Short mmCIF file of N, CA and C in Angstrom, two decimals:
data_model
loop_
_atom_site.label_atom_id
_atom_site.label_comp_id
_atom_site.label_asym_id
_atom_site.label_seq_id
_atom_site.Cartn_x
_atom_site.Cartn_y
_atom_site.Cartn_z
N GLN A 1 -6.35 -8.90 -17.73
CA GLN A 1 -6.86 -8.02 -16.68
C GLN A 1 -5.84 -7.94 -15.56
N VAL A 2 -5.62 -6.74 -15.05
CA VAL A 2 -4.64 -6.52 -14.00
C VAL A 2 -5.35 -6.45 -12.66
N GLN A 3 -4.79 -7.10 -11.67
CA GLN A 3 -5.32 -7.04 -10.30
C GLN A 3 -4.19 -6.78 -9.33
N LEU A 4 -4.52 -6.13 -8.22
CA LEU A 4 -3.58 -5.93 -7.13
C LEU A 4 -3.97 -6.89 -6.01
N VAL A 5 -3.02 -7.72 -5.60
CA VAL A 5 -3.30 -8.71 -4.57
C VAL A 5 -2.45 -8.40 -3.35
N GLU A 6 -3.12 -8.17 -2.22
CA GLU A 6 -2.45 -7.78 -0.99
C GLU A 6 -2.36 -8.96 -0.03
N SER A 7 -1.39 -8.89 0.85
CA SER A 7 -1.27 -9.87 1.92
C SER A 7 -0.49 -9.25 3.08
N GLY A 8 -0.62 -9.88 4.25
CA GLY A 8 0.21 -9.47 5.38
C GLY A 8 -0.50 -8.75 6.49
N GLY A 9 -1.77 -8.47 6.36
CA GLY A 9 -2.47 -7.82 7.44
C GLY A 9 -2.61 -8.75 8.63
N GLY A 10 -3.07 -8.20 9.74
CA GLY A 10 -3.26 -9.02 10.93
C GLY A 10 -3.41 -8.16 12.16
N SER A 11 -3.29 -8.82 13.29
CA SER A 11 -3.47 -8.16 14.57
C SER A 11 -2.19 -8.25 15.38
N VAL A 12 -1.76 -7.12 15.93
CA VAL A 12 -0.56 -7.08 16.76
C VAL A 12 -0.82 -6.17 17.95
N GLN A 13 0.02 -6.29 18.96
CA GLN A 13 -0.07 -5.38 20.09
C GLN A 13 0.61 -4.06 19.72
N PRO A 14 0.21 -2.98 20.36
CA PRO A 14 0.90 -1.71 20.13
C PRO A 14 2.40 -1.87 20.37
N GLY A 15 3.17 -1.27 19.46
CA GLY A 15 4.62 -1.43 19.51
C GLY A 15 5.13 -2.52 18.60
N GLY A 16 4.23 -3.35 18.10
CA GLY A 16 4.61 -4.45 17.24
C GLY A 16 4.84 -4.03 15.80
N SER A 17 5.15 -5.03 14.97
CA SER A 17 5.47 -4.79 13.57
C SER A 17 4.68 -5.72 12.65
N LEU A 18 4.45 -5.25 11.46
CA LEU A 18 3.84 -6.05 10.39
C LEU A 18 4.44 -5.62 9.06
N ILE A 19 4.39 -6.54 8.11
CA ILE A 19 4.80 -6.21 6.75
C ILE A 19 3.62 -6.50 5.82
N LEU A 20 3.25 -5.50 5.03
CA LEU A 20 2.23 -5.67 4.01
C LEU A 20 2.90 -5.84 2.65
N SER A 21 2.33 -6.70 1.84
CA SER A 21 2.83 -6.93 0.49
C SER A 21 1.71 -6.76 -0.51
N CYS A 22 2.06 -6.30 -1.69
CA CYS A 22 1.08 -6.13 -2.76
C CYS A 22 1.78 -6.40 -4.07
N ALA A 23 1.17 -7.24 -4.89
CA ALA A 23 1.74 -7.55 -6.20
C ALA A 23 0.67 -7.37 -7.26
N ALA A 24 1.08 -6.79 -8.36
CA ALA A 24 0.18 -6.61 -9.50
C ALA A 24 0.30 -7.82 -10.41
N SER A 25 -0.84 -8.43 -10.69
CA SER A 25 -0.84 -9.60 -11.57
C SER A 25 -1.28 -9.20 -12.96
N GLY A 26 -0.85 -9.96 -13.95
CA GLY A 26 -1.22 -9.66 -15.33
C GLY A 26 0.00 -9.37 -16.17
N ASN A 27 -0.22 -9.16 -17.46
CA ASN A 27 0.86 -8.88 -18.41
C ASN A 27 1.15 -7.38 -18.38
N ILE A 28 2.03 -6.98 -17.49
CA ILE A 28 2.28 -5.57 -17.23
C ILE A 28 3.55 -5.09 -17.91
N VAL A 29 3.44 -3.96 -18.58
CA VAL A 29 4.61 -3.36 -19.22
C VAL A 29 5.31 -2.41 -18.25
N SER A 30 4.52 -1.57 -17.59
CA SER A 30 5.11 -0.62 -16.65
C SER A 30 4.07 -0.12 -15.67
N ILE A 31 4.55 0.35 -14.53
CA ILE A 31 3.73 0.98 -13.51
C ILE A 31 4.45 2.25 -13.07
N ASN A 32 3.77 3.39 -13.09
CA ASN A 32 4.41 4.64 -12.71
C ASN A 32 4.75 4.69 -11.23
N GLY A 33 3.84 4.23 -10.40
CA GLY A 33 4.06 4.27 -8.97
C GLY A 33 3.07 3.39 -8.24
N MET A 34 3.44 3.03 -7.03
CA MET A 34 2.56 2.22 -6.18
C MET A 34 2.58 2.79 -4.77
N GLY A 35 1.56 2.46 -4.02
CA GLY A 35 1.53 2.99 -2.67
C GLY A 35 0.49 2.32 -1.81
N TRP A 36 0.37 2.84 -0.61
CA TRP A 36 -0.57 2.33 0.38
C TRP A 36 -1.43 3.47 0.93
N TYR A 37 -2.71 3.20 1.03
CA TYR A 37 -3.66 4.08 1.67
C TYR A 37 -4.30 3.29 2.80
N ARG A 38 -4.96 4.00 3.69
CA ARG A 38 -5.69 3.31 4.75
C ARG A 38 -6.98 4.06 5.07
N GLN A 39 -7.93 3.30 5.60
CA GLN A 39 -9.19 3.88 6.00
C GLN A 39 -9.62 3.28 7.32
N ALA A 40 -9.69 4.13 8.32
CA ALA A 40 -10.15 3.71 9.64
C ALA A 40 -11.66 3.88 9.72
N PRO A 41 -12.30 3.16 10.61
CA PRO A 41 -13.76 3.27 10.75
C PRO A 41 -14.20 4.71 10.97
N GLY A 42 -15.14 5.16 10.15
CA GLY A 42 -15.67 6.50 10.31
C GLY A 42 -14.80 7.61 9.77
N LYS A 43 -13.69 7.25 9.13
CA LYS A 43 -12.78 8.25 8.61
C LYS A 43 -12.60 8.10 7.11
N GLN A 44 -12.08 9.16 6.50
CA GLN A 44 -11.82 9.10 5.07
C GLN A 44 -10.53 8.32 4.79
N ARG A 45 -10.45 7.80 3.59
CA ARG A 45 -9.23 7.11 3.16
C ARG A 45 -8.10 8.15 3.07
N GLU A 46 -6.92 7.76 3.56
CA GLU A 46 -5.78 8.67 3.54
C GLU A 46 -4.54 7.97 3.00
N MET A 47 -3.67 8.75 2.40
CA MET A 47 -2.42 8.22 1.88
C MET A 47 -1.49 7.90 3.04
N VAL A 48 -0.84 6.76 2.97
CA VAL A 48 0.13 6.36 3.99
C VAL A 48 1.54 6.52 3.45
N ALA A 49 1.79 5.94 2.29
CA ALA A 49 3.14 6.01 1.70
C ALA A 49 3.04 5.67 0.23
N GLY A 50 3.98 6.22 -0.54
CA GLY A 50 4.01 5.93 -1.96
C GLY A 50 5.43 5.86 -2.47
N ILE A 51 5.60 5.17 -3.59
CA ILE A 51 6.93 5.03 -4.19
C ILE A 51 6.78 5.04 -5.71
N THR A 52 7.65 5.78 -6.39
CA THR A 52 7.62 5.81 -7.84
C THR A 52 8.49 4.68 -8.40
N SER A 53 8.37 4.44 -9.69
CA SER A 53 9.19 3.41 -10.31
C SER A 53 10.68 3.76 -10.22
N GLY A 54 10.96 5.04 -10.06
CA GLY A 54 12.35 5.47 -9.92
C GLY A 54 12.87 5.40 -8.50
N GLY A 55 11.99 5.07 -7.56
CA GLY A 55 12.42 4.88 -6.18
C GLY A 55 12.17 6.06 -5.25
N SER A 56 11.58 7.14 -5.75
CA SER A 56 11.25 8.26 -4.87
C SER A 56 10.10 7.86 -3.96
N THR A 57 10.17 8.29 -2.71
CA THR A 57 9.16 7.90 -1.73
C THR A 57 8.52 9.12 -1.09
N ILE A 58 7.32 8.90 -0.56
CA ILE A 58 6.59 9.93 0.17
C ILE A 58 5.85 9.23 1.30
N TYR A 59 5.77 9.93 2.43
CA TYR A 59 5.10 9.36 3.60
C TYR A 59 4.16 10.38 4.22
N ALA A 60 3.10 9.88 4.81
CA ALA A 60 2.26 10.73 5.65
C ALA A 60 3.06 11.08 6.90
N ASP A 61 2.85 12.29 7.42
CA ASP A 61 3.60 12.71 8.61
C ASP A 61 3.39 11.75 9.78
N SER A 62 2.22 11.18 9.86
CA SER A 62 1.88 10.33 11.01
C SER A 62 2.66 9.02 11.04
N VAL A 63 3.27 8.64 9.91
CA VAL A 63 3.99 7.36 9.87
C VAL A 63 5.48 7.52 9.63
N LYS A 64 5.93 8.74 9.40
CA LYS A 64 7.36 8.96 9.14
C LYS A 64 8.20 8.45 10.31
N GLY A 65 9.26 7.74 9.97
CA GLY A 65 10.14 7.19 10.99
C GLY A 65 9.69 5.85 11.53
N ARG A 66 8.47 5.45 11.22
CA ARG A 66 7.96 4.15 11.71
C ARG A 66 7.70 3.18 10.56
N PHE A 67 7.22 3.70 9.43
CA PHE A 67 6.88 2.86 8.28
C PHE A 67 7.92 3.07 7.18
N THR A 68 8.18 2.00 6.43
CA THR A 68 9.09 2.08 5.29
C THR A 68 8.46 1.40 4.09
N ILE A 69 8.39 2.12 2.99
CA ILE A 69 7.85 1.55 1.76
C ILE A 69 9.01 1.17 0.85
N SER A 70 8.86 0.06 0.16
CA SER A 70 9.87 -0.38 -0.80
C SER A 70 9.15 -1.04 -1.98
N GLY A 71 9.85 -1.11 -3.09
CA GLY A 71 9.24 -1.68 -4.28
C GLY A 71 10.18 -2.61 -5.01
N ASP A 72 9.61 -3.47 -5.81
CA ASP A 72 10.37 -4.38 -6.67
C ASP A 72 9.77 -4.27 -8.06
N ASN A 73 10.42 -3.51 -8.93
CA ASN A 73 9.87 -3.27 -10.27
C ASN A 73 9.77 -4.57 -11.07
N ALA A 74 10.71 -5.46 -10.87
CA ALA A 74 10.71 -6.72 -11.63
C ALA A 74 9.51 -7.58 -11.27
N LYS A 75 9.06 -7.46 -10.04
CA LYS A 75 7.91 -8.26 -9.57
C LYS A 75 6.63 -7.44 -9.55
N ASN A 76 6.70 -6.18 -9.95
CA ASN A 76 5.53 -5.30 -9.90
C ASN A 76 4.90 -5.34 -8.51
N ALA A 77 5.76 -5.21 -7.51
CA ALA A 77 5.31 -5.37 -6.13
C ALA A 77 5.73 -4.18 -5.29
N VAL A 78 5.00 -3.98 -4.21
CA VAL A 78 5.30 -2.94 -3.24
C VAL A 78 5.10 -3.52 -1.85
N TYR A 79 5.91 -3.05 -0.91
CA TYR A 79 5.87 -3.57 0.45
C TYR A 79 5.80 -2.41 1.43
N LEU A 80 5.21 -2.66 2.57
CA LEU A 80 5.15 -1.65 3.62
C LEU A 80 5.56 -2.30 4.93
N GLN A 81 6.75 -1.92 5.41
CA GLN A 81 7.22 -2.38 6.70
C GLN A 81 6.70 -1.41 7.75
N MET A 82 5.90 -1.92 8.68
CA MET A 82 5.29 -1.08 9.70
C MET A 82 5.85 -1.46 11.07
N ASN A 83 6.55 -0.53 11.67
CA ASN A 83 7.13 -0.75 13.00
C ASN A 83 6.47 0.18 14.02
N SER A 84 6.65 -0.13 15.27
CA SER A 84 6.12 0.70 16.35
C SER A 84 4.66 1.06 16.12
N LEU A 85 3.88 0.06 15.81
CA LEU A 85 2.47 0.29 15.49
C LEU A 85 1.73 0.85 16.69
N LYS A 86 0.82 1.76 16.39
CA LYS A 86 0.01 2.41 17.41
C LYS A 86 -1.45 2.02 17.17
N SER A 87 -2.26 2.21 18.19
CA SER A 87 -3.69 1.89 18.05
C SER A 87 -4.32 2.71 16.92
N GLU A 88 -3.83 3.93 16.75
CA GLU A 88 -4.40 4.78 15.70
C GLU A 88 -3.99 4.35 14.28
N ASP A 89 -3.11 3.37 14.17
CA ASP A 89 -2.78 2.82 12.86
C ASP A 89 -3.79 1.76 12.42
N THR A 90 -4.69 1.40 13.33
CA THR A 90 -5.71 0.41 13.00
C THR A 90 -6.59 0.90 11.87
N ALA A 91 -6.66 0.12 10.80
CA ALA A 91 -7.41 0.52 9.61
C ALA A 91 -7.37 -0.61 8.59
N VAL A 92 -8.17 -0.46 7.56
CA VAL A 92 -8.02 -1.30 6.38
C VAL A 92 -7.02 -0.61 5.46
N TYR A 93 -6.00 -1.34 5.07
CA TYR A 93 -4.95 -0.80 4.23
C TYR A 93 -5.15 -1.27 2.79
N TYR A 94 -5.08 -0.31 1.88
CA TYR A 94 -5.33 -0.58 0.47
C TYR A 94 -4.07 -0.30 -0.34
N CYS A 95 -3.76 -1.22 -1.22
CA CYS A 95 -2.68 -1.04 -2.17
C CYS A 95 -3.21 -0.23 -3.37
N ASN A 96 -2.37 0.63 -3.89
CA ASN A 96 -2.74 1.49 -5.01
C ASN A 96 -1.64 1.47 -6.06
N ALA A 97 -2.02 1.47 -7.32
CA ALA A 97 -1.05 1.55 -8.41
C ALA A 97 -1.52 2.61 -9.40
N VAL A 98 -0.57 3.42 -9.85
CA VAL A 98 -0.88 4.54 -10.73
C VAL A 98 -0.29 4.31 -12.11
N ARG A 99 -1.07 4.52 -13.11
CA ARG A 99 -0.74 4.38 -14.53
C ARG A 99 -0.08 3.03 -14.81
N VAL A 100 -0.91 2.04 -14.84
CA VAL A 100 -0.47 0.68 -15.11
C VAL A 100 -0.66 0.40 -16.60
N VAL A 101 0.41 0.10 -17.29
CA VAL A 101 0.37 -0.09 -18.74
C VAL A 101 0.54 -1.57 -19.08
N THR A 102 -0.38 -2.07 -19.91
CA THR A 102 -0.26 -3.43 -20.46
C THR A 102 -0.12 -3.30 -21.97
N PRO A 103 0.11 -4.38 -22.68
CA PRO A 103 0.22 -4.29 -24.14
C PRO A 103 -1.04 -3.75 -24.82
N THR A 104 -2.19 -3.88 -24.14
CA THR A 104 -3.45 -3.48 -24.78
C THR A 104 -4.19 -2.37 -24.04
N ASP A 105 -3.84 -2.10 -22.79
CA ASP A 105 -4.61 -1.13 -22.00
C ASP A 105 -3.69 -0.28 -21.13
N THR A 106 -4.23 0.86 -20.72
CA THR A 106 -3.58 1.68 -19.70
C THR A 106 -4.61 1.96 -18.62
N TYR A 107 -4.29 1.55 -17.39
CA TYR A 107 -5.16 1.78 -16.25
C TYR A 107 -4.61 2.98 -15.49
N LEU A 108 -5.40 4.02 -15.36
CA LEU A 108 -4.91 5.21 -14.68
C LEU A 108 -4.69 4.95 -13.19
N GLU A 109 -5.53 4.14 -12.59
CA GLU A 109 -5.41 3.87 -11.17
C GLU A 109 -6.09 2.55 -10.85
N LEU A 110 -5.43 1.75 -10.03
CA LEU A 110 -5.99 0.48 -9.58
C LEU A 110 -5.90 0.39 -8.06
N TRP A 111 -6.83 -0.38 -7.48
CA TRP A 111 -6.86 -0.56 -6.03
C TRP A 111 -6.92 -2.04 -5.70
N GLY A 112 -6.29 -2.39 -4.60
CA GLY A 112 -6.42 -3.73 -4.06
C GLY A 112 -7.70 -3.86 -3.27
N GLN A 113 -7.96 -5.06 -2.76
CA GLN A 113 -9.20 -5.33 -2.05
C GLN A 113 -9.15 -4.87 -0.60
N GLY A 114 -7.98 -4.59 -0.09
CA GLY A 114 -7.83 -4.13 1.28
C GLY A 114 -7.45 -5.25 2.22
N THR A 115 -6.64 -4.91 3.22
CA THR A 115 -6.25 -5.87 4.24
C THR A 115 -6.30 -5.17 5.59
N LEU A 116 -6.87 -5.84 6.58
CA LEU A 116 -7.09 -5.22 7.88
C LEU A 116 -5.85 -5.31 8.76
N VAL A 117 -5.46 -4.18 9.32
CA VAL A 117 -4.38 -4.11 10.29
C VAL A 117 -4.97 -3.60 11.60
N THR A 118 -4.75 -4.37 12.66
CA THR A 118 -5.26 -4.00 13.98
C THR A 118 -4.12 -3.97 14.98
N ALA A 119 -3.96 -2.83 15.63
CA ALA A 119 -2.96 -2.70 16.69
C ALA A 119 -3.72 -2.45 17.99
N SER A 120 -3.80 -3.48 18.80
CA SER A 120 -4.61 -3.39 20.01
C SER A 120 -4.08 -4.33 21.06
N SER A 121 -4.20 -3.91 22.31
CA SER A 121 -3.79 -4.76 23.41
C SER A 121 -4.98 -5.55 23.95
#
């Protein structure tokens, strides 16, 4: 069974930085892409950033220039470096993986359990 395990959330003052990490556990053959979504209280879940296995990246306009996504295919991991955090970045951040292939199964989409990021003074 494949799981996404996240770490790195926490509380910082506006202007601060955090790094989120997510690793896929299990006997994995390949992952097409991984990314981060977030959901603030009372709002819908939104895409923050994504990266393909080939290294192509995409960002939400609201985080461009502040957040950087990176991946490690050998570790089946994805990271999100968040700089210049704003209060509006406060949300639960979820790791996402697309088309995860194991020797016996193909998972079209997987989600992590979520990690809370709070930017507040």
